Amino acid sequence: MRPTARRIGMITPSSNTVVEPVTGELLAARHDVSVHFTRLRVTSISLDPADTRQFAQDSFVDASRLLGDARVDVVAWNGTSGSWLGPGRDELLCDAMARAAGAPATTSTLAVLAALRAFRARRTGLLTPYTRDVGDAIAGHYADHGFPVHAARHFGRTTNYDFALLGDAELDEAFDTLAAAGCDAVAVVCTNLRAAHLAARWESRSGVLVVDSVAATLWQALALAGDTTPITGYGRLPAHPPAVQTQR
């Protein structure tokens, strides 16, 4: 007999220092959800083949199989590689992950797109730590999925570990620039940016929806696990869970 608590399985980049603590903060008031992590090696983000090869499907299948041993209710790739490699790639990845784990699967990119769709975003702002060419690739894929990027701000970094070193003041300035440009939603695309705690303040002063990648991943993973309890204090997205989903 399965326990009543939800078990969320998450795969995160090896150099990520944000996903685990921030997911824990989001779930601090919940005692009926546990999150179980495994890692795969990711150290640098660029369009160079040496870096894109870090996201080979076999690594995700192996990681998902390990999470399946813990009998998780859902498995999520808590990384945004599908944003520049293509959401279609993530859809195929989810099929493989779900078979390996024996549970529904999602990714950060698919969750961000689902959130933009759920809130009917029309003028999307893109905030990333990446280089311009990676940002342009993301913008192209988002436009193909119905979310043309109205304005973007990229910090030009390539070392994944360093993304977490961006502070509140730098992120505040970047968000304010996008809000002033007329965006009605800002997607924070990177799960190693510590921005979830800023969402409520940003929304309060601007009225602009914030779709943080870490918060969005948890938002969709919980729905796939059959849990639609709101999470308050982190902006509109976690406070408005989607209907329970039976598929990714």
mmCIF file of C-alpha atoms in Angstrom:
data_model
loop_
_atom_site.group_PDB
_atom_site.id
_atom_site.type_symbol
_atom_site.label_atom_id
_atom_site.label_comp_id
_atom_site.label_asym_id
_atom_site.label_seq_id
_atom_site.Cartn_x
_atom_site.Cartn_y
_atom_site.Cartn_z
ATOM 1 C CA MET A 1 0.000 0.000 0.000
ATOM 2 C CA ARG A 2 1.413 3.396 -1.000
ATOM 3 C CA PRO A 3 1.827 6.159 1.588
ATOM 4 C CA THR A 4 -0.499 9.149 1.274
ATOM 5 C CA ALA A 5 2.370 11.655 1.026
ATOM 6 C CA ARG A 6 3.374 12.701 -2.476
ATOM 7 C CA ARG A 7 6.874 11.819 -3.620
ATOM 8 C CA ILE A 8 8.395 14.129 -6.203
ATOM 9 C CA GLY A 9 11.493 12.947 -8.047
ATOM 10 C CA MET A 10 13.741 15.634 -9.506
ATOM 11 C CA ILE A 11 16.819 15.518 -11.712
ATOM 12 C CA THR A 12 19.026 18.592 -11.451
ATOM 13 C CA PRO A 13 22.341 19.692 -13.007
ATOM 14 C CA SER A 14 25.388 18.659 -10.993
ATOM 15 C CA SER A 15 26.578 22.266 -10.579
ATOM 16 C CA ASN A 16 23.173 23.621 -9.522
ATOM 17 C CA THR A 17 23.028 24.993 -5.964
ATOM 18 C CA VAL A 18 19.550 26.585 -6.146
ATOM 19 C CA VAL A 19 16.988 23.895 -6.992
ATOM 20 C CA GLU A 20 17.169 21.896 -3.778
ATOM 21 C CA PRO A 21 17.074 24.717 -1.206
ATOM 22 C CA VAL A 22 14.488 26.773 -3.121
ATOM 23 C CA THR A 23 12.199 23.787 -3.655
ATOM 24 C CA GLY A 24 12.508 23.126 0.068
ATOM 25 C CA GLU A 25 11.553 26.727 0.818
ATOM 26 C CA LEU A 26 8.509 26.506 -1.449
ATOM 27 C CA LEU A 27 7.374 23.377 0.388
ATOM 28 C CA ALA A 28 8.326 24.524 3.894
ATOM 29 C CA ALA A 29 4.714 24.501 5.098
ATOM 30 C CA ARG A 30 3.942 21.117 3.549
ATOM 31 C CA HIS A 31 4.470 17.916 5.498
ATOM 32 C CA ASP A 32 2.694 15.706 2.985
ATOM 33 C CA VAL A 33 5.183 16.128 0.121
ATOM 34 C CA SER A 34 8.752 14.862 -0.088
ATOM 35 C CA VAL A 35 11.213 15.650 -2.859
ATOM 36 C CA HIS A 36 13.967 13.268 -3.904
ATOM 37 C CA PHE A 37 16.873 14.445 -6.046
ATOM 38 C CA THR A 38 19.462 12.952 -8.323
ATOM 39 C CA ARG A 39 22.014 14.779 -10.458
ATOM 40 C CA LEU A 40 23.554 14.569 -13.896
ATOM 41 C CA ARG A 41 26.746 16.264 -14.950
ATOM 42 C CA VAL A 42 26.216 19.788 -16.327
ATOM 43 C CA THR A 43 28.856 22.477 -15.868
ATOM 44 C CA SER A 44 28.685 24.874 -18.822
ATOM 45 C CA ILE A 45 25.855 26.303 -20.916
ATOM 46 C CA SER A 46 26.395 27.247 -24.552
ATOM 47 C CA LEU A 47 25.376 26.129 -28.029
ATOM 48 C CA ASP A 48 28.712 24.378 -28.501
ATOM 49 C CA PRO A 49 28.198 20.636 -29.214
ATOM 50 C CA ALA A 50 30.477 19.774 -26.281
ATOM 51 C CA ASP A 51 27.948 21.461 -23.989
ATOM 52 C CA THR A 52 24.766 20.303 -25.689
ATOM 53 C CA ARG A 53 25.997 16.701 -25.404
ATOM 54 C CA GLN A 54 25.620 17.016 -21.631
ATOM 55 C CA PHE A 55 21.881 16.576 -22.211
ATOM 56 C CA ALA A 56 21.969 13.197 -23.956
ATOM 57 C CA GLN A 57 18.812 11.189 -23.310
ATOM 58 C CA ASP A 58 20.622 8.162 -21.851
ATOM 59 C CA SER A 59 21.747 10.169 -18.809
ATOM 60 C CA PHE A 60 18.158 11.149 -18.035
ATOM 61 C CA VAL A 61 16.924 7.596 -18.442
ATOM 62 C CA ASP A 62 19.512 6.337 -15.958
ATOM 63 C CA ALA A 63 18.631 9.099 -13.477
ATOM 64 C CA SER A 64 14.894 8.469 -13.874
ATOM 65 C CA ARG A 65 15.372 4.765 -13.271
ATOM 66 C CA LEU A 66 17.120 5.543 -9.986
ATOM 67 C CA LEU A 67 14.239 7.789 -8.917
ATOM 68 C CA GLY A 68 11.825 5.044 -9.902
ATOM 69 C CA ASP A 69 13.452 2.843 -7.269
ATOM 70 C CA ALA A 70 12.062 5.316 -4.700
ATOM 71 C CA ARG A 71 8.568 4.850 -6.215
ATOM 72 C CA VAL A 72 8.111 8.541 -6.880
ATOM 73 C CA ASP A 73 4.737 9.807 -8.112
ATOM 74 C CA VAL A 74 6.311 12.032 -10.777
ATOM 75 C CA VAL A 75 9.766 12.724 -12.156
ATOM 76 C CA ALA A 76 10.912 16.161 -13.344
ATOM 77 C CA TRP A 77 14.019 17.373 -15.137
ATOM 78 C CA ASN A 78 14.604 20.547 -13.148
ATOM 79 C CA GLY A 79 16.705 22.159 -15.822
ATOM 80 C CA THR A 80 15.910 24.413 -18.763
ATOM 81 C CA SER A 81 17.958 22.850 -21.585
ATOM 82 C CA GLY A 82 14.790 22.267 -23.615
ATOM 83 C CA SER A 83 14.345 26.027 -23.854
ATOM 84 C CA TRP A 84 17.322 26.345 -26.246
ATOM 85 C CA LEU A 85 17.480 22.768 -27.581
ATOM 86 C CA GLY A 86 13.735 22.738 -28.263
ATOM 87 C CA PRO A 87 10.605 21.820 -26.271
ATOM 88 C CA GLY A 88 9.962 18.984 -28.730
ATOM 89 C CA ARG A 89 13.169 17.394 -27.498
ATOM 90 C CA ASP A 90 11.835 17.642 -23.935
ATOM 91 C CA GLU A 91 8.585 15.960 -24.940
ATOM 92 C CA LEU A 92 10.531 12.970 -26.257
ATOM 93 C CA LEU A 93 12.704 13.091 -23.152
ATOM 94 C CA CYS A 94 9.618 12.928 -20.930
ATOM 95 C CA ASP A 95 8.391 9.822 -22.704
ATOM 96 C CA ALA A 96 11.715 8.097 -22.004
ATOM 97 C CA MET A 97 11.883 9.355 -18.409
ATOM 98 C CA ALA A 98 8.325 8.220 -17.688
ATOM 99 C CA ARG A 99 9.029 4.705 -18.972
ATOM 100 C CA ALA A 100 12.207 4.469 -16.906
ATOM 101 C CA ALA A 101 10.659 5.812 -13.671
ATOM 102 C CA GLY A 102 7.222 4.242 -14.035
ATOM 103 C CA ALA A 103 5.670 7.661 -13.328
ATOM 104 C CA PRO A 104 4.566 10.777 -15.252
ATOM 105 C CA ALA A 105 7.355 13.145 -16.276
ATOM 106 C CA THR A 106 7.847 16.821 -17.017
ATOM 107 C CA THR A 107 10.646 19.360 -17.431
ATOM 108 C CA SER A 108 11.222 22.960 -16.424
ATOM 109 C CA THR A 109 10.779 24.165 -19.999
ATOM 110 C CA LEU A 110 7.460 22.379 -20.471
ATOM 111 C CA ALA A 111 6.320 23.713 -17.090
ATOM 112 C CA VAL A 112 7.237 27.323 -17.969
ATOM 113 C CA LEU A 113 5.371 27.082 -21.273
ATOM 114 C CA ALA A 114 2.363 25.534 -19.506
ATOM 115 C CA ALA A 115 2.369 28.407 -17.013
ATOM 116 C CA LEU A 116 2.532 31.062 -19.743
ATOM 117 C CA ARG A 117 -0.345 29.283 -21.461
ATOM 118 C CA ALA A 118 -2.414 29.004 -18.280
ATOM 119 C CA PHE A 119 -2.083 32.730 -17.557
ATOM 120 C CA ARG A 120 -2.558 33.712 -21.226
ATOM 121 C CA ALA A 121 0.694 35.653 -21.487
ATOM 122 C CA ARG A 122 0.880 37.857 -24.581
ATOM 123 C CA ARG A 123 4.021 39.983 -24.136
ATOM 124 C CA THR A 124 6.617 37.702 -22.613
ATOM 125 C CA GLY A 125 9.801 38.993 -21.055
ATOM 126 C CA LEU A 126 12.812 36.688 -20.908
ATOM 127 C CA LEU A 127 15.290 36.918 -18.036
ATOM 128 C CA THR A 128 18.269 34.549 -18.173
ATOM 129 C CA PRO A 129 21.911 34.348 -17.067
ATOM 130 C CA TYR A 130 22.888 33.033 -20.512
ATOM 131 C CA THR A 131 24.718 34.480 -23.504
ATOM 132 C CA ARG A 132 22.813 36.295 -26.223
ATOM 133 C CA ASP A 133 22.936 33.411 -28.723
ATOM 134 C CA VAL A 134 21.438 31.002 -26.190
ATOM 135 C CA GLY A 135 18.802 33.620 -25.376
ATOM 136 C CA ASP A 136 17.997 34.052 -29.063
ATOM 137 C CA ALA A 137 17.545 30.288 -29.430
ATOM 138 C CA ILE A 138 15.140 30.314 -26.487
ATOM 139 C CA ALA A 139 13.198 33.222 -27.972
ATOM 140 C CA GLY A 140 12.840 31.369 -31.266
ATOM 141 C CA HIS A 141 11.445 28.252 -29.616
ATOM 142 C CA TYR A 142 9.092 30.218 -27.364
ATOM 143 C CA ALA A 143 7.742 32.120 -30.357
ATOM 144 C CA ASP A 144 7.144 28.821 -32.145
ATOM 145 C CA HIS A 145 5.022 27.755 -29.159
ATOM 146 C CA GLY A 146 2.912 30.905 -29.148
ATOM 147 C CA PHE A 147 4.944 33.168 -26.854
ATOM 148 C CA PRO A 148 6.971 35.682 -28.863
ATOM 149 C CA VAL A 149 9.519 37.403 -26.652
ATOM 150 C CA HIS A 150 8.625 41.069 -26.246
ATOM 151 C CA ALA A 151 11.846 41.989 -24.407
ATOM 152 C CA ALA A 152 14.833 40.100 -23.020
ATOM 153 C CA ARG A 153 17.639 40.556 -20.540
ATOM 154 C CA HIS A 154 20.618 38.170 -20.483
ATOM 155 C CA PHE A 155 23.624 38.327 -18.156
ATOM 156 C CA GLY A 156 26.060 36.742 -20.639
ATOM 157 C CA ARG A 157 27.381 33.947 -18.436
ATOM 158 C CA THR A 158 28.303 30.387 -19.448
ATOM 159 C CA THR A 159 29.436 28.653 -16.230
ATOM 160 C CA ASN A 160 26.418 27.048 -14.624
ATOM 161 C CA TYR A 161 27.768 27.337 -11.072
ATOM 162 C CA ASP A 162 28.178 31.100 -11.509
ATOM 163 C CA PHE A 163 24.513 31.657 -12.357
ATOM 164 C CA ALA A 164 23.621 31.218 -8.690
ATOM 165 C CA LEU A 165 25.966 34.074 -7.755
ATOM 166 C CA LEU A 166 23.698 36.705 -9.326
ATOM 167 C CA GLY A 167 22.186 38.685 -6.459
ATOM 168 C CA ASP A 168 18.836 40.302 -5.722
ATOM 169 C CA ALA A 169 19.934 43.782 -6.816
ATOM 170 C CA GLU A 170 21.060 42.573 -10.258
ATOM 171 C CA LEU A 171 17.878 40.556 -10.729
ATOM 172 C CA ASP A 172 15.721 43.463 -9.530
ATOM 173 C CA GLU A 173 17.254 45.764 -12.127
ATOM 174 C CA ALA A 174 16.799 43.212 -14.910
ATOM 175 C CA PHE A 175 13.169 42.567 -13.995
ATOM 176 C CA ASP A 176 12.380 46.274 -13.755
ATOM 177 C CA THR A 177 13.805 46.802 -17.247
ATOM 178 C CA LEU A 178 11.505 44.101 -18.651
ATOM 179 C CA ALA A 179 8.457 45.394 -16.767
ATOM 180 C CA ALA A 180 9.133 48.924 -18.042
ATOM 181 C CA ALA A 181 9.315 47.550 -21.591
ATOM 182 C CA GLY A 182 5.646 46.547 -21.362
ATOM 183 C CA CYS A 183 5.871 42.817 -20.680
ATOM 184 C CA ASP A 184 2.799 41.226 -19.086
ATOM 185 C CA ALA A 185 4.789 38.170 -17.942
ATOM 186 C CA VAL A 186 8.466 37.562 -17.246
ATOM 187 C CA ALA A 187 9.898 34.070 -17.530
ATOM 188 C CA VAL A 188 12.989 33.537 -15.394
ATOM 189 C CA VAL A 189 14.583 30.813 -17.487
ATOM 190 C CA CYS A 190 17.243 28.999 -15.471
ATOM 191 C CA THR A 191 16.877 26.771 -12.447
ATOM 192 C CA ASN A 192 20.156 28.010 -10.985
ATOM 193 C CA LEU A 193 18.917 31.599 -10.589
ATOM 194 C CA ARG A 194 17.667 32.356 -7.083
ATOM 195 C CA ALA A 195 14.586 34.396 -7.983
ATOM 196 C CA ALA A 196 11.500 32.582 -6.637
ATOM 197 C CA HIS A 197 11.582 34.583 -3.404
ATOM 198 C CA LEU A 198 11.427 37.828 -5.417
ATOM 199 C CA ALA A 199 8.307 36.957 -7.418
ATOM 200 C CA ALA A 200 5.662 38.254 -5.004
ATOM 201 C CA ARG A 201 7.454 41.595 -4.566
ATOM 202 C CA TRP A 202 8.002 41.997 -8.291
ATOM 203 C CA GLU A 203 4.365 41.262 -9.045
ATOM 204 C CA SER A 204 3.117 43.560 -6.296
ATOM 205 C CA ARG A 205 4.979 46.584 -7.605
ATOM 206 C CA SER A 206 4.516 45.961 -11.336
ATOM 207 C CA GLY A 207 1.448 43.793 -11.919
ATOM 208 C CA VAL A 208 3.589 41.615 -14.195
ATOM 209 C CA LEU A 209 3.270 37.834 -13.821
ATOM 210 C CA VAL A 210 6.524 36.098 -12.794
ATOM 211 C CA VAL A 211 7.137 32.565 -14.053
ATOM 212 C CA ASP A 212 10.202 31.356 -12.180
ATOM 213 C CA SER A 213 11.611 28.098 -13.561
ATOM 214 C CA VAL A 214 12.060 26.393 -10.180
ATOM 215 C CA ALA A 215 8.583 27.373 -8.980
ATOM 216 C CA ALA A 216 7.020 26.391 -12.314
ATOM 217 C CA THR A 217 8.648 22.960 -12.240
ATOM 218 C CA LEU A 218 7.250 22.247 -8.792
ATOM 219 C CA TRP A 219 3.864 23.732 -9.825
ATOM 220 C CA GLN A 220 3.494 21.246 -12.664
ATOM 221 C CA ALA A 221 5.121 18.298 -10.890
ATOM 222 C CA LEU A 222 2.629 18.579 -8.034
ATOM 223 C CA ALA A 223 -0.279 18.624 -10.477
ATOM 224 C CA LEU A 224 1.055 15.523 -12.228
ATOM 225 C CA ALA A 225 1.301 13.860 -8.821
ATOM 226 C CA GLY A 226 -2.363 14.681 -8.158
ATOM 227 C CA ASP A 227 -1.790 17.549 -5.732
ATOM 228 C CA THR A 228 -3.369 20.982 -6.267
ATOM 229 C CA THR A 229 -2.772 22.629 -2.888
ATOM 230 C CA PRO A 230 -1.841 26.320 -3.362
ATOM 231 C CA ILE A 231 1.573 27.555 -2.257
ATOM 232 C CA THR A 232 1.371 31.120 -1.022
ATOM 233 C CA GLY A 233 3.981 33.833 -0.602
ATOM 234 C CA TYR A 234 5.789 33.248 -3.903
ATOM 235 C CA GLY A 235 3.602 35.055 -6.405
ATOM 236 C CA ARG A 236 0.601 34.148 -8.498
ATOM 237 C CA LEU A 237 1.847 30.996 -10.171
ATOM 238 C CA PRO A 238 2.376 28.710 -7.143
ATOM 239 C CA ALA A 239 -0.789 30.117 -5.557
ATOM 240 C CA HIS A 240 -2.896 28.996 -8.546
ATOM 241 C CA PRO A 241 -2.147 25.344 -9.262
ATOM 242 C CA PRO A 242 -3.454 23.828 -12.477
ATOM 243 C CA ALA A 243 -6.082 21.105 -12.524
ATOM 244 C CA VAL A 244 -4.774 17.641 -11.693
ATOM 245 C CA GLN A 245 -3.025 16.292 -14.774
ATOM 246 C CA THR A 246 -2.923 12.683 -15.804
ATOM 247 C CA GLN A 247 -0.368 13.262 -18.558
ATOM 248 C CA ARG A 248 2.697 15.516 -18.734
#
